[in-house]
Amino acid sequence: MVPHLATAQTGPLLDLEKKILEATPAIERWFRLEWQEHTPPFYCSVDLRNAGYKLAPVDTNLFPGGFNNLPTEMLPLTVQAAMAAIDKYCPDARNLILVPETHTRNPMYLQNVARLMQIFRQTGLHVRLGSFSPDVTEPTPLALPDGNMLVVEPLVRSANGRRVGLADFDPCTILLNNDLSAGIPAILENVHEQSLLPPLHAGWALRRKSNHLKAFDEVAKKFGKLIDIDPWLVNPLHSKCGEVDLRENVGTEELADNVSALFSKIKKKYKEYGMKERKPFVILKPDAGTYGMGVMTIKDASEVRDLTPAQRARMSVIKDGVAVTDLIIQEGVPTFESIDDAVAEPVVYMIDRYVVGGFYRVHAERGIDQNLNSPGSQYVPLAFAQQHAVPDLKAKPGTAAPNRFYVYGVVARLGMLAASLEMERTDPNPEVY
């Protein structure tokens, strides 16, 4: 399924699609060269927004859930990519522990865990679930919606203190599907004899979106030069505002000034592209954190000064009760894609350097300028026409599903490359990895 692109502003986007399709050999060569210099994240997902006049990533998740939402047709490709990823870190791997989020009673999330276990079992690994949650002190059954059962077991440190495993299970690889928002547990620190994927500094205890956005600025400039486009067509403008405590009304004026300055930059771009009638908006989001928490749409700088106590409270705390002190202000990219009159945005999944599928996040109660990653969202599998990497070069721009999906895959891989640079530059122990 390809959503209807509900906009008359298709000119720039179709031009972008055309340029990407014409430059496919150069783009694929460029990615191959980049992956010789940089290691891609073990896995990641990238949220895209298709505005008709630009196509840009708005979030890159290094601990992706939602693998259960990928189309089953893509499973063989997913398994193949997982094999390539495992070979890179532990060619003689036999055992793998998957560490899920600690809120593992969520049925949708448990289905994601089950799908991940299925993928890695099909690579030929023994796969078990391990948790550092203090509530998991013995093998604990978790019921899946289809009646099947998962069992999560407590992680333990080996007798010599150098390895992490289960009571009777010694893995080569520990795969985190827990984003460490609440902090890094002691049991996962100083693990050097096993592959810990992703590394600890990828978790929200240490990771900051501002570092990712800086890296993406570089990637977008390189890509723009490669195919001769304005990098803005794939890159939202952004800025950071630190030392903010909205609950106590600290830093609000500085935040409003930063929002106003970003609005000025966006309006200048709109004027450059002849979109004087379009009303810009920005997204406020925490510099760390996920699950769409603490995200707000702002259409005028005055709204920052006039936040209600309830809005301030909602913006002040994210997952696991972590307080927000640094905010990202990001150019709002409206989504003009829709399915059955509900707004939609594509989410692309990758393992190692390969696109393995994706889905459309759809929300019937949200607008084109709002965050769709919120309660009430639904998911429509995006099959990438069986093979995302084979665009139809003879089709007219905007008419072929394979071409739309290929372009999604290219822009999502830009986000993955930026994550790779980000991880290199923020590694606290570069000599260890």
C-alpha positions as a printed NumPy array, in Angstrom:
array([[  0.   ,   0.   ,   0.   ],
       [  1.208,   3.481,  -0.887],
       [ -0.652,   6.314,   0.857],
       [ -2.199,   9.117,  -1.099],
       [  0.146,  12.12 ,  -1.233],
       [ -2.415,  14.801,  -0.438],
       [ -0.617,  17.915,  -1.615],
       [ -0.267,  20.073,  -4.666],
       [  3.297,  20.809,  -3.568],
       [  4.687,  17.765,  -5.356],
       [  7.092,  19.629,  -7.624],
       [ 10.14 ,  19.766,  -5.349],
       [  9.518,  16.228,  -4.063],
       [  9.194,  14.785,  -7.539],
       [ 12.357,  16.639,  -8.492],
       [ 14.069,  15.129,  -5.421],
       [ 12.848,  11.644,  -6.388],
       [ 14.067,  12.174,  -9.94 ],
       [ 17.507,  13.31 ,  -8.799],
       [ 17.844,  10.364,  -6.4  ],
       [ 16.795,   7.834,  -9.054],
       [ 19.164,   9.296, -11.645],
       [ 22.012,   9.275,  -9.113],
       [ 21.353,   5.723,  -7.845],
       [ 24.791,   4.323,  -8.89 ],
       [ 26.584,   7.293,  -7.31 ],
       [ 24.451,   7.07 ,  -4.141],
       [ 25.002,   3.339,  -3.663],
       [ 28.744,   3.713,  -4.27 ],
       [ 28.872,   6.577,  -1.771],
       [ 27.111,   4.469,   0.884],
       [ 29.49 ,   1.554,   0.251],
       [ 32.498,   3.851,   0.736],
       [ 31.001,   5.355,   3.884],
       [ 30.437,   1.896,   5.38 ],
       [ 34.088,   1.111,   4.796],
       [ 34.955,   4.081,   7.015],
       [ 32.138,   3.849,   9.577],
       [ 30.327,   1.015,  11.349],
       [ 26.538,   1.14 ,  11.005],
       [ 24.427,   0.742,  14.135],
       [ 23.525,  -2.896,  14.8  ],
       [ 19.9  ,  -2.011,  14.112],
       [ 17.82 ,   1.149,  13.981],
       [ 14.568,   2.656,  12.783],
       [ 14.073,   6.097,  11.248],
       [ 10.823,   8.092,  11.288],
       [ 10.362,  10.056,   8.055],
       [  8.008,  12.893,   7.174],
       [  6.969,  13.451,   3.572],
       [  5.834,  17.06 ,   3.206],
       [  5.576,  17.166,  -0.567],
       [  8.23 ,  19.873,  -0.67 ],
       [ 10.765,  17.932,   1.422],
       [ 11.355,  14.405,   2.74 ],
       [ 13.268,  14.28 ,   6.008],
       [ 14.048,  12.064,   9.002],
       [ 12.623,  13.451,  12.229],
       [ 13.761,  10.731,  14.64 ],
       [ 16.352,   7.92 ,  14.674],
       [ 15.842,   5.126,  17.211],
       [ 18.797,   2.881,  18.085],
       [ 16.671,   0.445,  20.133],
       [ 13.777,  -0.112,  17.741],
       [ 10.627,  -1.834,  18.896],
       [  7.862,  -2.626,  16.444],
       [  9.571,  -5.449,  14.521],
       [  6.213,  -7.222,  14.781],
       [  4.771,  -4.526,  12.499],
       [  7.098,  -5.388,   9.608],
       [  5.524,  -7.362,   6.759],
       [  6.168, -11.099,   6.944],
       [  7.349, -11.051,   3.295],
       [ 10.444,  -9.184,   4.471],
       [ 11.467, -11.823,   7.042],
       [ 13.987, -13.627,   4.794],
       [ 15.757, -10.335,   4.045],
       [ 15.653,  -9.416,   7.74 ],
       [ 17.242, -12.742,   8.728],
       [ 19.934, -12.312,   6.075],
       [ 20.768,  -8.815,   7.353],
       [ 20.836, -10.117,  10.945],
       [ 23.311, -12.819,   9.876],
       [ 25.583, -10.17 ,   8.338],
       [ 25.366,  -8.06 ,  11.495],
       [ 26.18 , -10.96 ,  13.835],
       [ 29.091, -12.11 ,  11.627],
       [ 30.646,  -8.676,  11.969],
       [ 30.784,  -8.801,  15.774],
       [ 30.98 , -12.474,  16.649],
       [ 31.491, -14.842,  13.677],
       [ 31.508, -17.908,  15.932],
       [ 28.369, -16.841,  17.81 ],
       [ 26.196, -19.605,  19.184],
       [ 24.242, -18.013,  22.027],
       [ 22.494, -14.625,  22.197],
       [ 20.694, -12.946,  25.079],
       [ 18.031, -10.376,  24.192],
       [ 17.479,  -7.784,  26.936],
       [ 13.973,  -6.283,  26.584],
       [ 12.396,  -3.22 ,  28.141],
       [ 11.39 ,  -3.711,  31.746],
       [  7.712,  -2.872,  30.999],
       [  7.421,  -6.218,  29.262],
       [  3.726,  -6.754,  30.065],
       [  2.775,  -4.555,  27.105],
       [  1.287,  -7.044,  24.579],
       [  2.378,  -5.077,  21.491],
       [  5.928,  -4.784,  22.77 ],
       [  6.028,  -8.488,  23.664],
       [  5.105,  -9.307,  20.071],
       [  8.099,  -7.225,  18.99 ],
       [ 10.323,  -9.25 ,  21.356],
       [  8.924, -12.516,  19.991],
       [  9.607, -11.38 ,  16.409],
       [ 13.197, -10.421,  17.273],
       [ 13.74 , -13.831,  18.884],
       [ 12.324, -15.475,  15.75 ],
       [ 14.687, -13.482,  13.509],
       [ 17.807, -14.354,  15.478],
       [ 16.829, -17.983,  15.94 ],
       [ 16.563, -18.226,  12.164],
       [ 20.153, -17.013,  11.91 ],
       [ 21.114, -20.213,  13.736],
       [ 21.516, -18.865,  17.269],
       [ 20.207, -20.058,  20.616],
       [ 18.22 , -17.07 ,  21.892],
       [ 16.961, -16.413,  25.42 ],
       [ 15.572, -13.378,  27.251],
       [ 17.503, -11.778,  30.107],
       [ 16.449,  -8.881,  32.312],
       [ 18.213,  -6.619,  34.8  ],
       [ 14.878,  -5.623,  36.362],
       [ 14.889,  -6.158,  40.151],
       [ 11.397,  -7.615,  39.734],
       [ 12.756, -10.549,  37.705],
       [ 14.395, -12.878,  40.251],
       [ 13.528, -16.2  ,  38.585],
       [ 12.364, -17.445,  35.173],
       [  9.151, -15.503,  34.585],
       [  6.54 , -16.436,  31.941],
       [  5.072, -13.658,  29.797],
       [  1.892, -14.389,  27.856],
       [  1.644, -13.324,  24.208],
       [ -1.685, -12.269,  22.665],
       [ -1.667, -15.37 ,  20.42 ],
       [ -1.506, -17.701,  23.425],
       [  2.201, -18.472,  23.151],
       [  4.577, -17.776,  26.017],
       [  7.929, -16.038,  26.459],
       [ 10.182, -16.632,  29.441],
       [ 12.404, -13.863,  30.804],
       [ 15.22 , -14.741,  33.209],
       [ 17.42 , -12.668,  35.548],
       [ 20.813, -11.63 ,  34.206],
       [ 23.765, -12.792,  36.307],
       [ 27.456, -11.94 ,  36.35 ],
       [ 29.916, -14.793,  35.849],
       [ 32.022, -16.036,  38.769],
       [ 35.063, -14.099,  37.511],
       [ 32.931, -10.964,  37.068],
       [ 33.944, -10.521,  33.43 ],
       [ 30.888, -11.894,  31.629],
       [ 27.098, -11.532,  31.742],
       [ 24.682, -14.381,  31.132],
       [ 21.916, -16.454,  32.649],
       [ 22.308, -19.108,  35.316],
       [ 22.999, -21.833,  32.725],
       [ 23.603, -19.811,  29.559],
       [ 26.807, -18.064,  28.458],
       [ 26.217, -15.837,  25.407],
       [ 28.699, -14.436,  22.907],
       [ 26.393, -11.487,  22.218],
       [ 24.043,  -9.427,  24.39 ],
       [ 21.485,  -7.551,  22.292],
       [ 19.806,  -4.644,  24.053],
       [ 16.228,  -3.788,  23.161],
       [ 16.066,  -1.611,  26.251],
       [ 16.948,   2.049,  25.644],
       [ 18.394,   2.567,  29.17 ],
       [ 16.293,   5.687,  29.821],
       [ 16.413,   5.009,  33.553],
       [ 20.218,   4.736,  33.572],
       [ 22.897,   2.119,  32.966],
       [ 22.509,  -0.9  ,  35.273],
       [ 25.671,  -1.969,  37.069],
       [ 25.423,  -5.512,  35.706],
       [ 26.029,  -4.225,  32.147],
       [ 29.049,  -2.067,  32.983],
       [ 32.602,  -3.166,  32.149],
       [ 31.546,  -6.009,  29.849],
       [ 34.502,  -6.441,  27.506],
       [ 34.62 , -10.163,  26.698],
       [ 31.227, -10.159,  24.964],
       [ 29.632,  -8.039,  22.269],
       [ 27.164,  -5.625,  23.881],
       [ 24.937,  -4.274,  21.125],
       [ 24.16 ,  -1.452,  20.789],
       [ 26.92 ,  -0.031,  23.052],
       [ 25.879,   1.547,  26.341],
       [ 26.424,   5.113,  25.113],
       [ 23.659,   4.551,  22.547],
       [ 21.157,   4.476,  25.438],
       [ 19.267,   7.563,  26.563],
       [ 21.211,   7.636,  29.829],
       [ 24.063,   9.115,  27.75 ],
       [ 22.791,   9.752,  24.214],
       [ 21.634,  13.218,  23.115],
       [ 19.588,  14.064,  20.022],
       [ 21.609,  17.262,  19.536],
       [ 24.708,  15.144,  18.796],
       [ 22.752,  13.161,  16.226],
       [ 21.412,  16.309,  14.555],
       [ 24.927,  17.761,  14.259],
       [ 26.104,  14.567,  12.578],
       [ 23.066,  14.61 ,  10.293],
       [ 23.879,  18.177,   9.226],
       [ 27.211,  16.878,   7.907],
       [ 25.657,  13.872,   6.183],
       [ 22.955,  16.002,   4.548],
       [ 25.548,  18.468,   3.215],
       [ 27.585,  15.645,   1.685],
       [ 24.48 ,  14.079,   0.179],
       [ 23.282,  17.42 ,  -1.163],
       [ 26.609,  17.96 ,  -2.878],
       [ 26.557,  14.409,  -4.249],
       [ 23.222,  14.735,  -6.057],
       [ 23.157,  18.538,  -6.422],
       [ 20.274,  19.448,  -4.113],
       [ 19.745,  21.866,  -1.251],
       [ 20.45 ,  19.806,   1.927],
       [ 17.361,  21.45 ,   3.472],
       [ 15.194,  19.185,   1.302],
       [ 16.241,  16.232,   3.474],
       [ 17.156,  18.021,   6.715],
       [ 14.918,  19.931,   9.163],
       [ 16.427,  23.081,  10.654],
       [ 17.027,  22.804,  14.394],
       [ 18.587,  24.323,  17.494],
       [ 19.164,  23.347,  21.121],
       [ 18.168,  25.158,  24.3  ],
       [ 19.729,  24.005,  27.567],
       [ 19.165,  24.726,  31.256],
       [ 15.397,  24.78 ,  30.909],
       [ 12.98 ,  23.842,  33.688],
       [  9.511,  24.439,  32.324],
       [  7.823,  23.237,  35.511],
       [  9.577,  26.016,  37.476],
       [  9.403,  28.464,  34.54 ],
       [ 13.204,  28.63 ,  34.313],
       [ 14.719,  29.423,  30.899],
       [ 11.342,  30.063,  29.259],
       [ 12.293,  33.447,  27.795],
       [ 15.504,  32.088,  26.275],
       [ 13.525,  29.157,  24.851],
       [ 10.958,  31.526,  23.312],
       [ 13.771,  33.6  ,  21.755],
       [ 15.343,  30.461,  20.256],
       [ 11.974,  29.371,  18.89 ],
       [ 11.483,  32.818,  17.335],
       [ 14.947,  32.691,  15.727],
       [ 14.23 ,  29.276,  14.205],
       [ 10.88 ,  30.511,  12.856],
       [ 12.764,  33.302,  11.071],
       [ 15.099,  30.781,   9.397],
       [ 12.186,  28.567,   8.317],
       [ 10.265,  31.526,   6.869],
       [ 13.353,  32.531,   4.904],
       [ 13.478,  29.031,   3.385],
       [  9.756,  29.092,   2.621],
       [ 10.22 ,  32.421,   0.844],
       [ 13.161,  31.005,  -1.138],
       [ 10.921,  28.162,  -2.362],
       [  7.926,  30.388,  -3.082],
       [  5.84 ,  29.039,  -0.195],
       [  4.897,  32.373,   1.332],
       [  1.399,  31.188,   2.239],
       [  2.599,  28.172,   4.205],
       [  2.568,  28.573,   7.98 ],
       [  5.697,  27.181,   9.679],
       [  5.659,  25.299,  12.958],
       [  8.321,  23.819,  15.204],
       [  8.479,  20.751,  17.409],
       [  9.755,  20.964,  20.974],
       [ 11.222,  17.688,  22.216],
       [ 13.607,  16.55 ,  24.961],
       [ 17.281,  16.241,  23.996],
       [ 17.112,  12.688,  25.377],
       [ 14.248,  10.226,  25.355],
       [ 11.829,   8.351,  23.186],
       [  8.261,   6.991,  22.965],
       [  7.031,  10.374,  21.733],
       [  6.983,  11.699,  25.303],
       [  7.458,  15.394,  26.037],
       [  6.826,  16.368,  22.404],
       [  4.845,  19.509,  21.552],
       [  3.899,  21.388,  18.37 ],
       [  4.472,  25.17 ,  18.542],
       [  3.063,  27.53 ,  15.883],
       [  4.179,  30.82 ,  17.433],
       [  6.92 ,  31.765,  19.911],
       [  4.301,  33.324,  22.194],
       [  2.902,  29.847,  22.889],
       [  6.1  ,  29.013,  24.798],
       [  5.524,  31.897,  27.21 ],
       [  1.848,  30.979,  27.609],
       [  2.192,  27.271,  28.408],
       [ -0.353,  26.066,  30.962],
       [  0.809,  24.349,  34.175],
       [ -0.42 ,  21.036,  32.744],
       [  1.603,  21.541,  29.544],
       [  4.691,  22.487,  31.556],
       [  4.349,  19.369,  33.692],
       [  3.905,  17.158,  30.614],
       [  7.035,  18.608,  28.99 ],
       [  9.126,  18.324,  32.166],
       [  9.243,  14.546,  32.626],
       [  9.766,  11.705,  30.142],
       [  9.99 ,   7.914,  30.301],
       [ 10.919,   6.405,  33.692],
       [ 10.313,   9.779,  35.375],
       [ 13.504,  11.358,  34.003],
       [ 13.47 ,  15.175,  34.322],
       [ 13.926,  17.264,  31.157],
       [ 16.543,  20.043,  31.295],
       [ 17.61 ,  20.345,  27.638],
       [ 15.237,  20.811,  24.721],
       [ 15.557,  20.454,  20.966],
       [ 13.676,  22.864,  18.725],
       [ 13.179,  21.22 ,  15.347],
       [ 11.606,  22.56 ,  12.175],
       [  8.187,  20.977,  11.846],
       [  7.818,  18.826,   8.737],
       [  4.124,  18.246,   7.996],
       [  3.155,  14.851,   6.676],
       [  1.015,  14.983,   3.571],
       [  0.642,  11.239,   3.293],
       [ -2.639,   9.715,   4.367],
       [ -4.365,   6.328,   4.52 ],
       [ -8.177,   6.345,   4.587],
       [ -8.118,  10.064,   5.458],
       [ -5.836,   9.458,   8.479],
       [ -2.404,  11.096,   8.465],
       [  0.511,   8.696,   8.006],
       [  4.294,   8.715,   8.187],
       [  6.734,   6.038,   7.011],
       [  9.044,   4.349,   9.519],
       [ 11.982,   2.505,   7.947],
       [ 13.807,  -0.363,   9.698],
       [ 17.422,  -1.332,   9.149],
       [ 19.744,  -4.057,  10.434],
       [ 23.426,  -3.437,   9.832],
       [ 23.546,  -1.375,   6.604],
       [ 20.479,  -2.991,   5.034],
       [ 16.923,  -1.698,   4.815],
       [ 14.741,  -4.601,   5.956],
       [ 11.261,  -3.094,   5.703],
       [  9.049,  -0.674,   7.525],
       [  5.501,   0.442,   8.137],
       [  3.288,   3.498,   8.036],
       [  2.438,   4.929,  11.425],
       [ -1.164,   6.118,  11.059],
       [ -3.163,   8.258,  13.488],
       [ -6.774,   9.176,  12.762],
       [ -6.957,  11.765,  15.556],
       [ -3.799,  13.713,  14.777],
       [ -3.14 ,  16.508,  12.303],
       [ -0.468,  16.848,   9.628],
       [  1.632,  18.984,  11.993],
       [  1.418,  16.745,  15.077],
       [  3.457,  13.928,  16.587],
       [  1.972,  10.589,  15.464],
       [  3.986,   8.475,  17.924],
       [  1.296,   8.614,  20.591],
       [ -1.537,   6.474,  21.993],
       [ -4.062,   5.636,  19.284],
       [ -1.534,   5.176,  16.487],
       [ -1.887,   2.169,  14.186],
       [  0.553,   0.456,  11.852],
       [  0.222,  -0.529,   8.211],
       [  3.056,  -2.794,   6.945],
       [  5.15 ,  -1.256,   4.202],
       [  6.373,  -4.113,   2.017],
       [  8.862,  -2.082,  -0.015],
       [  7.429,  -3.857,  -3.072],
       [  9.365,  -6.98 ,  -2.069],
       [ 12.676,  -5.325,  -2.849],
       [ 13.361,  -1.72 ,  -1.901],
       [ 16.651,  -1.605,  -3.813],
       [ 15.174,  -2.075,  -7.288],
       [ 13.608,   1.201,  -8.387],
       [ 11.735,   1.438, -11.669],
       [ 13.909,   3.884, -13.583],
       [ 11.459,   4.099, -16.499],
       [  8.47 ,   5.188, -14.408],
       [  7.408,   8.806, -14.25 ],
       [  8.316,  10.522, -10.958],
       [  5.674,  10.029,  -8.295],
       [  3.876,   7.131, -10.016],
       [  5.754,   4.001,  -8.891],
       [  5.662,   2.419,  -5.431],
       [  9.176,   0.928,  -5.762],
       [ 10.535,   4.401,  -6.452],
       [  8.777,   5.926,  -3.426],
       [ 10.102,   3.129,  -1.21 ],
       [ 13.62 ,   3.358,  -2.649],
       [ 13.72 ,   7.083,  -1.871],
       [ 12.481,   6.339,   1.666],
       [ 15.308,   3.829,   2.034],
       [ 17.927,   6.305,   0.837],
       [ 16.836,   9.072,   3.219],
       [ 16.512,   6.606,   6.119],
       [ 20.052,   5.396,   5.483],
       [ 21.217,   9.008,   5.771],
       [ 19.817,   8.91 ,   9.301],
       [ 21.601,   5.623,   9.951],
       [ 24.899,   7.04 ,   8.692],
       [ 24.476,  10.058,  10.971],
       [ 23.87 ,   7.67 ,  13.892],
       [ 27.1  ,   5.885,  12.99 ],
       [ 29.076,   9.153,  13.142],
       [ 27.286,  10.113,  16.336],
       [ 28.221,   6.836,  18.051],
       [ 31.88 ,   7.171,  17.023],
       [ 32.153,  10.715,  18.321],
       [ 30.373,  10.164,  21.621],
       [ 32.067,   6.86 ,  22.54 ],
       [ 33.472,   7.356,  26.063],
       [ 35.873,   4.421,  25.621],
       [ 36.78 ,   4.349,  21.919],
       [ 39.663,   1.948,  22.469],
       [ 37.313,  -0.639,  23.991],
       [ 35.035,  -1.092,  20.975]])
